[in-house]
GROMACS .gro file of C-alpha atoms in nm:
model
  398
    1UNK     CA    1  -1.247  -1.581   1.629
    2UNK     CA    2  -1.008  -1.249   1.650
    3UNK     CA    3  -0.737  -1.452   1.497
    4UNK     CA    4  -0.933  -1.586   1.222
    5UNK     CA    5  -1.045  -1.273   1.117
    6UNK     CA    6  -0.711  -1.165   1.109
    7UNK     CA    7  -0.579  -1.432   0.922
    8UNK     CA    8  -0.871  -1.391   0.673
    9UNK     CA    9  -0.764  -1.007   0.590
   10UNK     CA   10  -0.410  -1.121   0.591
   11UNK     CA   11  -0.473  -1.356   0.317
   12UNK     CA   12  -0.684  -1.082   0.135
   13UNK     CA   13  -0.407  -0.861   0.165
   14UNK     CA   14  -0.119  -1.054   0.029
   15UNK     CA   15  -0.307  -1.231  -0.259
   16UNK     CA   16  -0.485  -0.929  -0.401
   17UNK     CA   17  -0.287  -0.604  -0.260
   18UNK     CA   18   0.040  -0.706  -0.415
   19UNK     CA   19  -0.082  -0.826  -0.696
   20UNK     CA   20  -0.220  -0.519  -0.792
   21UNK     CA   21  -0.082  -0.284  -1.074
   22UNK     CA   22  -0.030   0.087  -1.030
   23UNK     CA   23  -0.306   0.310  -1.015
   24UNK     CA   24  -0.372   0.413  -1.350
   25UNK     CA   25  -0.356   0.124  -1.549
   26UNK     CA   26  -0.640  -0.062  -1.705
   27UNK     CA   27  -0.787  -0.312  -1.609
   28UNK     CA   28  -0.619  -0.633  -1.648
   29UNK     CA   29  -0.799  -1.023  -1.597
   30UNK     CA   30  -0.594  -1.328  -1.543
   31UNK     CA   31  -0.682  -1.646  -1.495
   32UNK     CA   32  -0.459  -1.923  -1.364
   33UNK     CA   33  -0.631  -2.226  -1.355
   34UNK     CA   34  -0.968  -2.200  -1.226
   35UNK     CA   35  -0.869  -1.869  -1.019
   36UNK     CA   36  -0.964  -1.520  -1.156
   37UNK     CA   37  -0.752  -1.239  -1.028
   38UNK     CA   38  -0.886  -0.893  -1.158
   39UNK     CA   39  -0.736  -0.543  -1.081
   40UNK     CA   40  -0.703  -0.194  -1.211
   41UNK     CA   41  -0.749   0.187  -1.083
   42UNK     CA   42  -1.134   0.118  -1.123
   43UNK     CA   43  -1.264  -0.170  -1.173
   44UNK     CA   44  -1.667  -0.232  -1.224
   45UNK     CA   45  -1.720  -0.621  -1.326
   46UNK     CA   46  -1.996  -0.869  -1.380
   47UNK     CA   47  -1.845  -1.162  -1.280
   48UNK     CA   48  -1.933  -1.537  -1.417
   49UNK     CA   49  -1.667  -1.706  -1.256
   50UNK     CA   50  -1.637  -2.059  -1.145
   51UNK     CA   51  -1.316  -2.062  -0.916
   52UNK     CA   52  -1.207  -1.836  -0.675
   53UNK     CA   53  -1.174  -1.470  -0.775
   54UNK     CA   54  -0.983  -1.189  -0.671
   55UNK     CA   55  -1.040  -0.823  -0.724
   56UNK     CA   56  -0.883  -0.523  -0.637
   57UNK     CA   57  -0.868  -0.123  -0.741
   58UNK     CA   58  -0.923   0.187  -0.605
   59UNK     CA   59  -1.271   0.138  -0.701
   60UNK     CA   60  -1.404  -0.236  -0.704
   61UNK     CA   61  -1.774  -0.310  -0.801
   62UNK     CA   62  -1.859  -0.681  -0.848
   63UNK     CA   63  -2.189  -0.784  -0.959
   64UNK     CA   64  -2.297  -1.123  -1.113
   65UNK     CA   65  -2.159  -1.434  -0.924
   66UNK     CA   66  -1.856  -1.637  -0.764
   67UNK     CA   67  -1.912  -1.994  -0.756
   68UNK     CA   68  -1.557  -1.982  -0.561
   69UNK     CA   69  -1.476  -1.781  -0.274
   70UNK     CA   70  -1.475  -1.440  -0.349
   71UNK     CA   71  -1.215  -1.130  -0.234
   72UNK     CA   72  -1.275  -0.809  -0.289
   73UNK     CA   73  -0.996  -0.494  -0.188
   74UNK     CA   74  -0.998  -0.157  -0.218
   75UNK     CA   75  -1.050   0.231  -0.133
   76UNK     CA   76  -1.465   0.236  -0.195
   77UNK     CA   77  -1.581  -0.158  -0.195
   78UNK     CA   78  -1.920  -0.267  -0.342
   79UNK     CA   79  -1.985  -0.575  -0.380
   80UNK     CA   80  -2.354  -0.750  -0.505
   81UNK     CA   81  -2.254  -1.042  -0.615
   82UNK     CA   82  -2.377  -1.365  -0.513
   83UNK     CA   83  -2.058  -1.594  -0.346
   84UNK     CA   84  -2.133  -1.920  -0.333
   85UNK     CA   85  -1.859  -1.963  -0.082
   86UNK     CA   86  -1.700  -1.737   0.162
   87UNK     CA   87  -1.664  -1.412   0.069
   88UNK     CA   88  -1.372  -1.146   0.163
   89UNK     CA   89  -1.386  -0.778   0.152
   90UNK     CA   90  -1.136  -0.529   0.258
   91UNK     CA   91  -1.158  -0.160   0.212
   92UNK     CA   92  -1.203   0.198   0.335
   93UNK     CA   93  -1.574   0.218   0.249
   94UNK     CA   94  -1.726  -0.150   0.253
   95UNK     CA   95  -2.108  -0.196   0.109
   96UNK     CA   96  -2.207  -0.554   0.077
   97UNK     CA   97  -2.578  -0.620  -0.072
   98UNK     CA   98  -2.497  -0.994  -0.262
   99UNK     CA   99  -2.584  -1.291  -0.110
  100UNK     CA  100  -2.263  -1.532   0.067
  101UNK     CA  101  -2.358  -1.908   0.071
  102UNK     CA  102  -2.104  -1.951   0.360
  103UNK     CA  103  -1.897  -1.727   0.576
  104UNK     CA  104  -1.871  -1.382   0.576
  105UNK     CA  105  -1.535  -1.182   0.657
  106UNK     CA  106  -1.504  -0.820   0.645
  107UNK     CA  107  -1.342  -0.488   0.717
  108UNK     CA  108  -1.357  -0.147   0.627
  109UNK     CA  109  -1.342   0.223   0.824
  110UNK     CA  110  -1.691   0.198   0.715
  111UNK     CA  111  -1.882  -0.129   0.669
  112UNK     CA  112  -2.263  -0.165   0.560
  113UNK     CA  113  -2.429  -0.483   0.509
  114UNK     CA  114  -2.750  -0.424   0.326
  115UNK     CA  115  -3.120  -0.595   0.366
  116UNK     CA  116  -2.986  -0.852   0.036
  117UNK     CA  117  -2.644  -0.926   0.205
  118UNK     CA  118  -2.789  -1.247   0.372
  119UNK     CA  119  -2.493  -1.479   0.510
  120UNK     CA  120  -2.604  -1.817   0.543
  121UNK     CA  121  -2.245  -1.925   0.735
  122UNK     CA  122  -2.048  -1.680   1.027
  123UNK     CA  123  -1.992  -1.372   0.987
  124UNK     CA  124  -1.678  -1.182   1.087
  125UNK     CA  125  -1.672  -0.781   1.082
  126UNK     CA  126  -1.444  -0.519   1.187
  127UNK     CA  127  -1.492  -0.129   1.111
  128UNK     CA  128  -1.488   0.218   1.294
  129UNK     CA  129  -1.900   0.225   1.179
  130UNK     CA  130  -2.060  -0.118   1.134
  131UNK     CA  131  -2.395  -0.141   1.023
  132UNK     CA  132  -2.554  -0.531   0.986
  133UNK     CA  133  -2.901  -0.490   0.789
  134UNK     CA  134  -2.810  -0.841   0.616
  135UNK     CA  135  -2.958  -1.168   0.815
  136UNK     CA  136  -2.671  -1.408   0.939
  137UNK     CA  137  -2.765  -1.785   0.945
  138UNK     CA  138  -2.459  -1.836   1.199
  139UNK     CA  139  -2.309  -1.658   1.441
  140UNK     CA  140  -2.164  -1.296   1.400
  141UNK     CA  141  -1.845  -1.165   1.556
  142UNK     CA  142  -1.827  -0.746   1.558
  143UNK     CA  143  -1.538  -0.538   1.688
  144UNK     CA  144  -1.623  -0.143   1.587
  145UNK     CA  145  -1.646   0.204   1.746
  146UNK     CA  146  -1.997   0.235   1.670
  147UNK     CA  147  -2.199  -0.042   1.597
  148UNK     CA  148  -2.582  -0.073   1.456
  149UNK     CA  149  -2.766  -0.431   1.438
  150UNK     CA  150  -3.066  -0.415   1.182
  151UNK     CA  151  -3.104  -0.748   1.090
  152UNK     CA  152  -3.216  -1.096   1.226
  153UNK     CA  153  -2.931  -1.333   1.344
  154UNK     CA  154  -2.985  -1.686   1.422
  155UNK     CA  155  -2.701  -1.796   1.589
  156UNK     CA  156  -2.472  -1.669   1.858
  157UNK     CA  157  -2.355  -1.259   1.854
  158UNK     CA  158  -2.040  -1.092   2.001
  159UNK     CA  159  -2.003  -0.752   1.969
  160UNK     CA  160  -1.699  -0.544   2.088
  161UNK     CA  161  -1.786  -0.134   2.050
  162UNK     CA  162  -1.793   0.196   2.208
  163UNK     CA  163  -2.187   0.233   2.121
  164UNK     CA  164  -2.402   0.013   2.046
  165UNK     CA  165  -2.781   0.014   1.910
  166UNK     CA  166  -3.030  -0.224   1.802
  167UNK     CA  167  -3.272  -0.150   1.493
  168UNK     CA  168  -3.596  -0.235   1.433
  169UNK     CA  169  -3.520  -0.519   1.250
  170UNK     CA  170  -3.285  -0.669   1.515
  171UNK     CA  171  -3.328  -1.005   1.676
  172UNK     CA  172  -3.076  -1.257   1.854
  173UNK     CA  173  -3.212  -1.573   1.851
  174UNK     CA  174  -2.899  -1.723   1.992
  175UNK     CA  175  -2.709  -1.580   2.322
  176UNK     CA  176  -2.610  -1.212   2.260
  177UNK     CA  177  -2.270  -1.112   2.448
  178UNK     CA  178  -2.191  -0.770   2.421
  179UNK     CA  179  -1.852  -0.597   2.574
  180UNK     CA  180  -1.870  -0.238   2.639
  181UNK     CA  181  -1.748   0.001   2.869
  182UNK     CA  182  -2.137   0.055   3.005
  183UNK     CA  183  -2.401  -0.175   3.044
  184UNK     CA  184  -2.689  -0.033   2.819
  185UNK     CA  185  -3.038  -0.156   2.821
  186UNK     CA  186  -3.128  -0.466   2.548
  187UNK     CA  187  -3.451  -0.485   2.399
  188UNK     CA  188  -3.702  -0.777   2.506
  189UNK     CA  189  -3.745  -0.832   2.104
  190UNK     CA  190  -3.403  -0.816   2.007
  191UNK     CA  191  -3.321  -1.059   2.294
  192UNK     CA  192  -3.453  -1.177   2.623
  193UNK     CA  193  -3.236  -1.102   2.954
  194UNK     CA  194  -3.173  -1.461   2.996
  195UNK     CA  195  -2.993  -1.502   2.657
  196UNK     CA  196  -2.803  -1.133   2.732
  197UNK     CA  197  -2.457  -1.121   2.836
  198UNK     CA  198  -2.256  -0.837   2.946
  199UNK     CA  199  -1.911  -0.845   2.982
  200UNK     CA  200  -1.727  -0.491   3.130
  201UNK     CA  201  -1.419  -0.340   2.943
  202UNK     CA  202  -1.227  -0.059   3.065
  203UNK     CA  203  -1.167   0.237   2.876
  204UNK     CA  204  -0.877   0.117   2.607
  205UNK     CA  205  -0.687   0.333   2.356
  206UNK     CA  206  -0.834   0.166   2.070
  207UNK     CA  207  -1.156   0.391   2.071
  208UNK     CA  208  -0.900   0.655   2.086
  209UNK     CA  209  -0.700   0.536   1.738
  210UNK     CA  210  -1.045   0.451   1.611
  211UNK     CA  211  -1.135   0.792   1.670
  212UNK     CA  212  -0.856   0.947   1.494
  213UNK     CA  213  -0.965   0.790   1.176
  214UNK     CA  214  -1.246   1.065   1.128
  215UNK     CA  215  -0.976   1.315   1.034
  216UNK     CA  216  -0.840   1.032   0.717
  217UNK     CA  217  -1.022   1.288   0.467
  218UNK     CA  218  -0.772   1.581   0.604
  219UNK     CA  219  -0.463   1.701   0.578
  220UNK     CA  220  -0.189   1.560   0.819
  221UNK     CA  221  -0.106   1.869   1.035
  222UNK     CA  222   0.212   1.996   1.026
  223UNK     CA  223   0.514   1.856   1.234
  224UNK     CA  224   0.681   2.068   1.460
  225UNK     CA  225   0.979   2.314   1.390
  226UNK     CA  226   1.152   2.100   1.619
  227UNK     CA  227   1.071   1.775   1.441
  228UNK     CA  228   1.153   1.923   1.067
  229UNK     CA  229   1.513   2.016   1.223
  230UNK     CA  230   1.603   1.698   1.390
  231UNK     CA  231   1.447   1.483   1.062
  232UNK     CA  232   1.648   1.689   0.828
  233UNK     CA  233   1.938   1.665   1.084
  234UNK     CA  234   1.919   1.264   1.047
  235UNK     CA  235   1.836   1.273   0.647
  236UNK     CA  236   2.172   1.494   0.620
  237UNK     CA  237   2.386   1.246   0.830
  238UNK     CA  238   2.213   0.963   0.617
  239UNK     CA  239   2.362   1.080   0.306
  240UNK     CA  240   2.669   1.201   0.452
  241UNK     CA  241   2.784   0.846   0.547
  242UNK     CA  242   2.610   0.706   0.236
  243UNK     CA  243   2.851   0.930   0.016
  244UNK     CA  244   3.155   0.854   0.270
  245UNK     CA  245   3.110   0.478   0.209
  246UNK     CA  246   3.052   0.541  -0.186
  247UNK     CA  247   3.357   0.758  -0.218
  248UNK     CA  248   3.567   0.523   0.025
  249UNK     CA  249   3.443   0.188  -0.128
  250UNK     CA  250   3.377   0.216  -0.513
  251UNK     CA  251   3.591   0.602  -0.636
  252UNK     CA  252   3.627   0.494  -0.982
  253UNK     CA  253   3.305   0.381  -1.077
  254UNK     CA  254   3.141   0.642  -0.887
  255UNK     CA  255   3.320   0.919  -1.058
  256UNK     CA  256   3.284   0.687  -1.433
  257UNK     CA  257   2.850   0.767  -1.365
  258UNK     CA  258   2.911   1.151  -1.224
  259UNK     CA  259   3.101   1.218  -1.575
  260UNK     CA  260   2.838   1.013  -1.713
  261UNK     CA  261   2.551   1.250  -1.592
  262UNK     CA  262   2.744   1.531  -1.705
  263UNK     CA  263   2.848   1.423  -2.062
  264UNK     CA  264   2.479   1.344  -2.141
  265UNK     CA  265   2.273   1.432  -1.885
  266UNK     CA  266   1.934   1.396  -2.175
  267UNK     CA  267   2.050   1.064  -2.232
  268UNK     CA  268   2.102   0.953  -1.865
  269UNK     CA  269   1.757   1.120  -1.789
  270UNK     CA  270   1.642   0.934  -2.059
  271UNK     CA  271   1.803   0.633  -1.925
  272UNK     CA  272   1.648   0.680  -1.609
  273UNK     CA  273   1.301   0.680  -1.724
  274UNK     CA  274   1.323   0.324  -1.871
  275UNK     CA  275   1.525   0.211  -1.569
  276UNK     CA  276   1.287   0.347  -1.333
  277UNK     CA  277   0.979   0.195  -1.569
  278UNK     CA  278   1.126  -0.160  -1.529
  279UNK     CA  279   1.152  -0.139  -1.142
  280UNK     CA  280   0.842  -0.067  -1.127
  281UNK     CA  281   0.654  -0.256  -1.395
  282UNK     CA  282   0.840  -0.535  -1.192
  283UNK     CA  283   0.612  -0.539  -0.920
  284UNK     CA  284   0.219  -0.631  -1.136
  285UNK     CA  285   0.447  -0.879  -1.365
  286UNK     CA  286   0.616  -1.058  -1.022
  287UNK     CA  287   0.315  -1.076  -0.850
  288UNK     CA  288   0.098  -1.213  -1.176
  289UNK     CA  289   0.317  -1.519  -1.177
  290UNK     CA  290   0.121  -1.593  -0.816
  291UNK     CA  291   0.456  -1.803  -0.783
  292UNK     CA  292   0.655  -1.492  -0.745
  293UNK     CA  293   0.427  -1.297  -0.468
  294UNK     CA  294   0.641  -1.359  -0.223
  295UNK     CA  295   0.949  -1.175  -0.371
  296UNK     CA  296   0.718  -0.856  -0.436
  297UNK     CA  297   0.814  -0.706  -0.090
  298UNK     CA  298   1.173  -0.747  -0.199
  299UNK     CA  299   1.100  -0.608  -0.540
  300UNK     CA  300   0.969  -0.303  -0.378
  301UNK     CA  301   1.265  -0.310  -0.109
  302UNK     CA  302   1.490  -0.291  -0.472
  303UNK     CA  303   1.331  -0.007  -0.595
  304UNK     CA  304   1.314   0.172  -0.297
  305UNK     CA  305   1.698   0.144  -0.222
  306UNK     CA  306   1.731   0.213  -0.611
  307UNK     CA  307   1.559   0.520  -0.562
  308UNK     CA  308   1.793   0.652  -0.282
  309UNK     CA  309   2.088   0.552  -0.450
  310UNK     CA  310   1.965   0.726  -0.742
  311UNK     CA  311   1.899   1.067  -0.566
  312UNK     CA  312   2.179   1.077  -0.375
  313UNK     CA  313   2.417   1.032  -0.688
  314UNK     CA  314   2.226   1.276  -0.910
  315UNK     CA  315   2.260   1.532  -0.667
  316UNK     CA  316   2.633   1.466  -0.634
  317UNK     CA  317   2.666   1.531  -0.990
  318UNK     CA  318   2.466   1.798  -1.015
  319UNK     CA  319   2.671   1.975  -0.702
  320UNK     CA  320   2.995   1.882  -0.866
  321UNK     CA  321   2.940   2.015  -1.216
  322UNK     CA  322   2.852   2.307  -1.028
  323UNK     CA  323   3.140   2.293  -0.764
  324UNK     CA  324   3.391   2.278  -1.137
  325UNK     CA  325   3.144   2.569  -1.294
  326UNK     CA  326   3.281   2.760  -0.997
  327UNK     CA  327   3.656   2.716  -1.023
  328UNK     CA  328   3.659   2.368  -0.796
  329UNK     CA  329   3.898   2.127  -0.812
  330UNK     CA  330   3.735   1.858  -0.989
  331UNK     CA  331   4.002   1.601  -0.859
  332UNK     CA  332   3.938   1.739  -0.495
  333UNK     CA  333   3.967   1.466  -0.233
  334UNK     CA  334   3.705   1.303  -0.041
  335UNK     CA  335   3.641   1.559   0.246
  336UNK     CA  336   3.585   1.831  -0.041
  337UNK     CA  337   3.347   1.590  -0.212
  338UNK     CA  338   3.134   1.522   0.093
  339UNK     CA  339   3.152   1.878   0.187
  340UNK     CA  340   3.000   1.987  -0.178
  341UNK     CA  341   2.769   1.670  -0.152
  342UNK     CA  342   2.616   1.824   0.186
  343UNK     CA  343   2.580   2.124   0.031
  344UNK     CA  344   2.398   2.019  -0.256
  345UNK     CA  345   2.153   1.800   0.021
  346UNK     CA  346   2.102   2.161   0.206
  347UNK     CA  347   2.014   2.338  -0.138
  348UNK     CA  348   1.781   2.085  -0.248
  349UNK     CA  349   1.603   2.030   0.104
  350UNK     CA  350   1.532   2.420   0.118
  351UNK     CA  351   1.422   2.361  -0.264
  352UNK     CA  352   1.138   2.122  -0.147
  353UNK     CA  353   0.922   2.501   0.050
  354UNK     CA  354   0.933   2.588  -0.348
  355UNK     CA  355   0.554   2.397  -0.462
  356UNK     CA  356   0.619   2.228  -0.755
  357UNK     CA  357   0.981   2.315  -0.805
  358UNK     CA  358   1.097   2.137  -0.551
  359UNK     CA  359   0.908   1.820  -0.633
  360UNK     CA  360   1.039   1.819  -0.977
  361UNK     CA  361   1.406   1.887  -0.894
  362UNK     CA  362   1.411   1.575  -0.684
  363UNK     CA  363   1.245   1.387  -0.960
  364UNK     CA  364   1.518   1.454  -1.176
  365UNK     CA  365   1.784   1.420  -0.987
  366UNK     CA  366   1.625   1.041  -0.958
  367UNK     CA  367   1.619   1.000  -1.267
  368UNK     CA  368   1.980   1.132  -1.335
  369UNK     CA  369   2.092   0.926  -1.083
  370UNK     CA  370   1.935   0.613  -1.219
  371UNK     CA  371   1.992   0.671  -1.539
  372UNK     CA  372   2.342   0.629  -1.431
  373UNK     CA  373   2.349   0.332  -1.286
  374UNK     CA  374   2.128   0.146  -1.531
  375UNK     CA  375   2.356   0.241  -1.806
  376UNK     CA  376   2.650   0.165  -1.628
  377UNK     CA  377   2.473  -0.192  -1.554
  378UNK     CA  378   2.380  -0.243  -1.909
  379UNK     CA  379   2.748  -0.156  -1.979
  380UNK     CA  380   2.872  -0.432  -1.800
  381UNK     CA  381   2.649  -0.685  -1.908
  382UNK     CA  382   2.644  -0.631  -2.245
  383UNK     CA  383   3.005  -0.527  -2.277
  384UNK     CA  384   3.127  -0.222  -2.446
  385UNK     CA  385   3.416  -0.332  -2.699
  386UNK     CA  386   3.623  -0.066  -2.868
  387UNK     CA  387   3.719  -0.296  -3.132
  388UNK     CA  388   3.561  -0.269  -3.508
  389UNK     CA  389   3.500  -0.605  -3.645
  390UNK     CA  390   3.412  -0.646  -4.052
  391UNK     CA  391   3.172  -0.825  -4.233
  392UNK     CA  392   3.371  -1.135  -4.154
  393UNK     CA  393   3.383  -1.039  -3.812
  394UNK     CA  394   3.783  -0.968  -3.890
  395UNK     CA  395   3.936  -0.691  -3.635
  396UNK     CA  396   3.949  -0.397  -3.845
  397UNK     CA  397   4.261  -0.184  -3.942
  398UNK     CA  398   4.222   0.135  -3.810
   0.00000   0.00000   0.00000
């Protein structure tokens, strides 16, 4: 039952996470077929929907009904809607109070099923906190840290937690199995001993990782000197060999964007904001085609690699305009260029303890840097003759 729970939050992930837009945008509704797929930063919708319907945002309320399965993803997850089918919910903060004609799968750091949330299939939940207040016509399957049952369940239970305890409303009527580092004392109502099984775990890292998940409001503390050296250390050597293979592999074209930069640099930045725009308005058009879901990894691989590529050669013109500002040679040789290039990495990374500044001096050095290569690309697509042609598309004489 572990696996299918993991296959069901799998599926949630990859048909409603990727397809996703950025957070921000409004919200959009497609429909392919008899599928709904809704997303946006907050999204608060009364469905009618006759298919299968997916939702996501940062905020997702349903409300209404599903006559298809419904799946629901997000940061805070509410969901009253009735599903007529299985329902799906995956989020930080869970709340289910609709009622799910079939089988119930769920997970969230926190996960509440309310006195209306009544499954009438399985149920399948998984949570740091898990609290079941909604009945459960089948059998219910429960991995959490801390787990309350507050609700009536008719078929079989198996619960894996660190605590567990039974509300007033609680009652097995199939053959409870609990596993738990510590046997811990069943009520006669919620269960009689016959019907009771205990099954012993050792103590197991997971509560452990579970645990850490109280701090997810904080701050990550801060790494070690140590660590900072040796990752800057690695980040240095990074670009060192990335500009060593540039410079080695592609000299002309790489210096035809550097003079680029520094002949326009408004226009590259420029350049770079609609380049940048497309990669990522890529990602909510390639998943919308539902065909195309399966390239949005790479999509995001592209933009990522586009984004490195882009920093690394804005900051190598920026260094060698200023390298030239300073008397350099511009047509220095390759171990000057790398030298200046490592230089510039230094400035910048010691630009980053500046709040704010250092932020936005990266971002444009992005930008620069793909503003570059997009108009270099759209160059060689679309061609850049030097020829004049007339009205009768007749060379000129000039």
């Amino acid at each position: 039952m572990t696996l299918s729970l993991s296959r069901h939050i799998a599926a949630a992930c990859l048909l409603v996470g990727l397809a996703m837009p950025a957070f921000g945008e409004p919200v959009m509704v497609t429909r392919n077929g008899s599928d709904t797929f809704i997303a946006g930063a907050s999204v608060t919708e009364t469905l009618d929907t006759q298919g299968d319907t997916f939702i996501s945002g940062q905020t997702a309320v349903a409300r209404g009904v599903s006559e298809g399965d419904l799946h629901v993803a997000g940061f805070d997850v509410s969901v009253s809607a009735d599903t007529r089918e299985d329902l799906y919910a995956l989020g930080a903060t869970v709340v289910l109070r609709g009622a799910i004609a079939r089988d119930l799968t769920a997970a969230g750091i926190s996960l509440r099923t309310e006195d209306s949330a009544q499954t009438s299939g399985n149920a399948r939940l998984l949570g740091k906190t898990v609290t079941i207040e909604g009945p459960v016509a089948g059998a219910l399957l429960v991995t959490g840290r801390e787990v309350v049952l507050n609700a009536p369940i008719t078929g079989d239970v198996r619960i894996l937690a660190k605590t567990l305890s039974f509300g007033p409303k609680a009652v097995v009527t199939g053959t409870l199995t609990y596993s738990m580092e510590d046997r811990i004392d069943v009520p006669e109502r919620v269960a009689p001993a016959s019907r009771v099984v205990y099954e012993k775990i050792s103590p197991m890292d997971v509560w452990d990782d579970m645990a850490e998940m109280d701090h997810w409001r904080e701050m990550p503390m801060f790494p070690t000197f140590a660590s900072i050296i040796f990752g800057f250390i690695i980040s240095l050597l990074f670009f060192v060999v990335l500009g060593a293979l540039a410079l080695g592999i592609m000299p002309k074209r790489l210096e035809a964007m550097r003079k680029s930069i520094v002949a326009g640099p408004g226009r590259t930045l420029i350049a770079g904001i609609a380049g940048l725009s497309v990669m990522f308005g890529m990602v909510p058009v390639t998943g919308l085609t539902i065909v195309g879901l399966p390239f949005v990894p790479i999509v995001v691989l592209g933009i990522t690699a586009a984004w490195t590529l882009g920093y690394a050669l804005g900051a190598y013109a920026v260094a060698m305009r200023v390298w030239v500002g300073f008397g350099g040679d511009p047509e220095a040789g390759t171990i000057p260029r790398l030298l200046v290039f490592a230089g510039a990495i230094i400035a910048i990374a010691l630009l980053n303890f500046i709040p704010f500044v250092g932020w936005v001096a990266n971002y444009t050095l992005v930008l620069l840097g793909i503003g570059a290569m997009t108009t270099t690309l759209l160059t060689h697509f679309i061609g850049n003759s030097c020829q004049a042609l007339d009205v009768d598309m007749k060379p000129t004489k000039t």
